[in-house]
XYZ file of C-alpha atoms in Angstrom:
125
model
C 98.280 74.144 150.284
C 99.860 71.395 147.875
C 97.494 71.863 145.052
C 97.406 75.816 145.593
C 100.803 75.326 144.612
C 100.496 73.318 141.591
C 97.665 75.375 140.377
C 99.783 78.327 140.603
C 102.894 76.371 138.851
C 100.105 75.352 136.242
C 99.231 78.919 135.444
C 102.676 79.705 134.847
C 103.889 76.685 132.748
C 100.997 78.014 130.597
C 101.840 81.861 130.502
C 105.159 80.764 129.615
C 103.878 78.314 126.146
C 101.718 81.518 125.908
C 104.798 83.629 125.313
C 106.783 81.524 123.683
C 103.886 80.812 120.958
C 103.392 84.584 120.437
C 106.813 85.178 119.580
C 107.240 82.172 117.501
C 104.094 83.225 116.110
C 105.657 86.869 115.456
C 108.865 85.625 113.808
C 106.471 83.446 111.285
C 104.648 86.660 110.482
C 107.907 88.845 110.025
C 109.315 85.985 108.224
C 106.009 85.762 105.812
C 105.862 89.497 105.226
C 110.288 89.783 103.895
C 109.730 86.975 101.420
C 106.412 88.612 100.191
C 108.312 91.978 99.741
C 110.911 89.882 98.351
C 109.188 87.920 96.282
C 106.764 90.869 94.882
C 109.595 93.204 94.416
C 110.688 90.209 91.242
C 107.476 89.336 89.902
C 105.243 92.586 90.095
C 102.830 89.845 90.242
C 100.790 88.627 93.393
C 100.299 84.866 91.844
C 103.623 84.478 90.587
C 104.539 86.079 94.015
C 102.674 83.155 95.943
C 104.295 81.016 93.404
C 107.732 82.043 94.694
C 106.747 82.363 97.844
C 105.521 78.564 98.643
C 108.735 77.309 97.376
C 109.935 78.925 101.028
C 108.343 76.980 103.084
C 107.979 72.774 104.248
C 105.362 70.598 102.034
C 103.278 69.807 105.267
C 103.654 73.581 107.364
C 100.911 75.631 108.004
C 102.508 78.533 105.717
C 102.670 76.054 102.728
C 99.219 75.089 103.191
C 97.631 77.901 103.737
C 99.432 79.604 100.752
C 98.445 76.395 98.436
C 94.900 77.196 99.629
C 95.452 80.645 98.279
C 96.706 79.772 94.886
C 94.197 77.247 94.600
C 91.472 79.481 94.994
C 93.562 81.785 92.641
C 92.777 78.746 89.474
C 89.711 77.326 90.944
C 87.110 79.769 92.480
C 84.378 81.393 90.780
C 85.970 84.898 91.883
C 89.691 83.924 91.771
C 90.374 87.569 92.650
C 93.483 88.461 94.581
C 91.541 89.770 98.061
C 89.744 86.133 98.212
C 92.728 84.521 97.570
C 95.092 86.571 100.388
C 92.049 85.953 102.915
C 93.332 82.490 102.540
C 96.268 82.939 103.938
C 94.776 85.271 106.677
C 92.527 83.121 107.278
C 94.209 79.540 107.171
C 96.912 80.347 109.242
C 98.009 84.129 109.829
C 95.791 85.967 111.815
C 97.461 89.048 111.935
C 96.423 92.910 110.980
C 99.919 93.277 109.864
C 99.177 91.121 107.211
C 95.981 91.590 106.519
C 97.175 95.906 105.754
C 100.866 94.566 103.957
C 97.672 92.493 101.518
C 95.770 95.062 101.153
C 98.564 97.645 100.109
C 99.711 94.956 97.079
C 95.911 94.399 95.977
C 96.142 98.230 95.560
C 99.719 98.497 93.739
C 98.172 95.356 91.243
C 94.959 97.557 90.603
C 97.093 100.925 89.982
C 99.178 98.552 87.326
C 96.240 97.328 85.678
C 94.578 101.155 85.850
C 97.485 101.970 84.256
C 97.512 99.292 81.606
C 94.443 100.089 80.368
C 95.166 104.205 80.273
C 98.363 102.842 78.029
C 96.619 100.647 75.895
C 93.411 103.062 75.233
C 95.995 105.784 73.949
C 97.678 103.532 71.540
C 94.204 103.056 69.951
């Protein structure tokens, strides 16, 4: 009977950290996805963004080193395109669809400016 009860006290000390870790986890993500707004809205630029952004966050977090990861692979990869680089961050340390869309939907506003750069540029020549 004893350890019917601790089991059962056991299962809920661990649905509780289960809660409390999802909404922790859920305020990190919200958190993430303002200062990336914020942060794009001034630069127009998705490095310079990250740039920004890292300043945001702890030396030694999971956000900071997951976003380093991204700007390293930014300078340093073979690719160093912006959808390798934001799978980083996805990857490293925010699993989250949210993210992974609010990503995609900046990739697309960087490749409309750069559409749009060239259109300029080949009817100045």
């Amino acid at each position: 009977m004893i350890t019917i009860g601790i089991g059962c006290l056991i299962v809920f000390l661990y649905l509780i950290a289960a809660v409390i870790d999802s909404a922790l986890f859920r305020k990190k993500v919200k958190k993430y996805m303002q200062l990336f707004t914020q942060s794009y809205d001034k630069t127009q630029n998705i490095k310079k963004t990250l740039e920004e952004l890292i300043t945001h966050y702890k030396p030694r977090s999971k956000e900071y080193l997951a976003i380093d990861d991204a700007l390293y692979y930014l300078e340093h990869s073979i690719a160093r395109d912006y959808k390798g680089a934001l799978d980083c961050i996805c990857d490293g340390y925010f699993e989250s669809n949210k993210i992974r869309r609010m990503h995609k939907e900046y990739i697309e506003r960087e490749r409309i400016q750069f559409r749009n750069l060239l259109t300029t540029s080949a009817k100045k020549s």
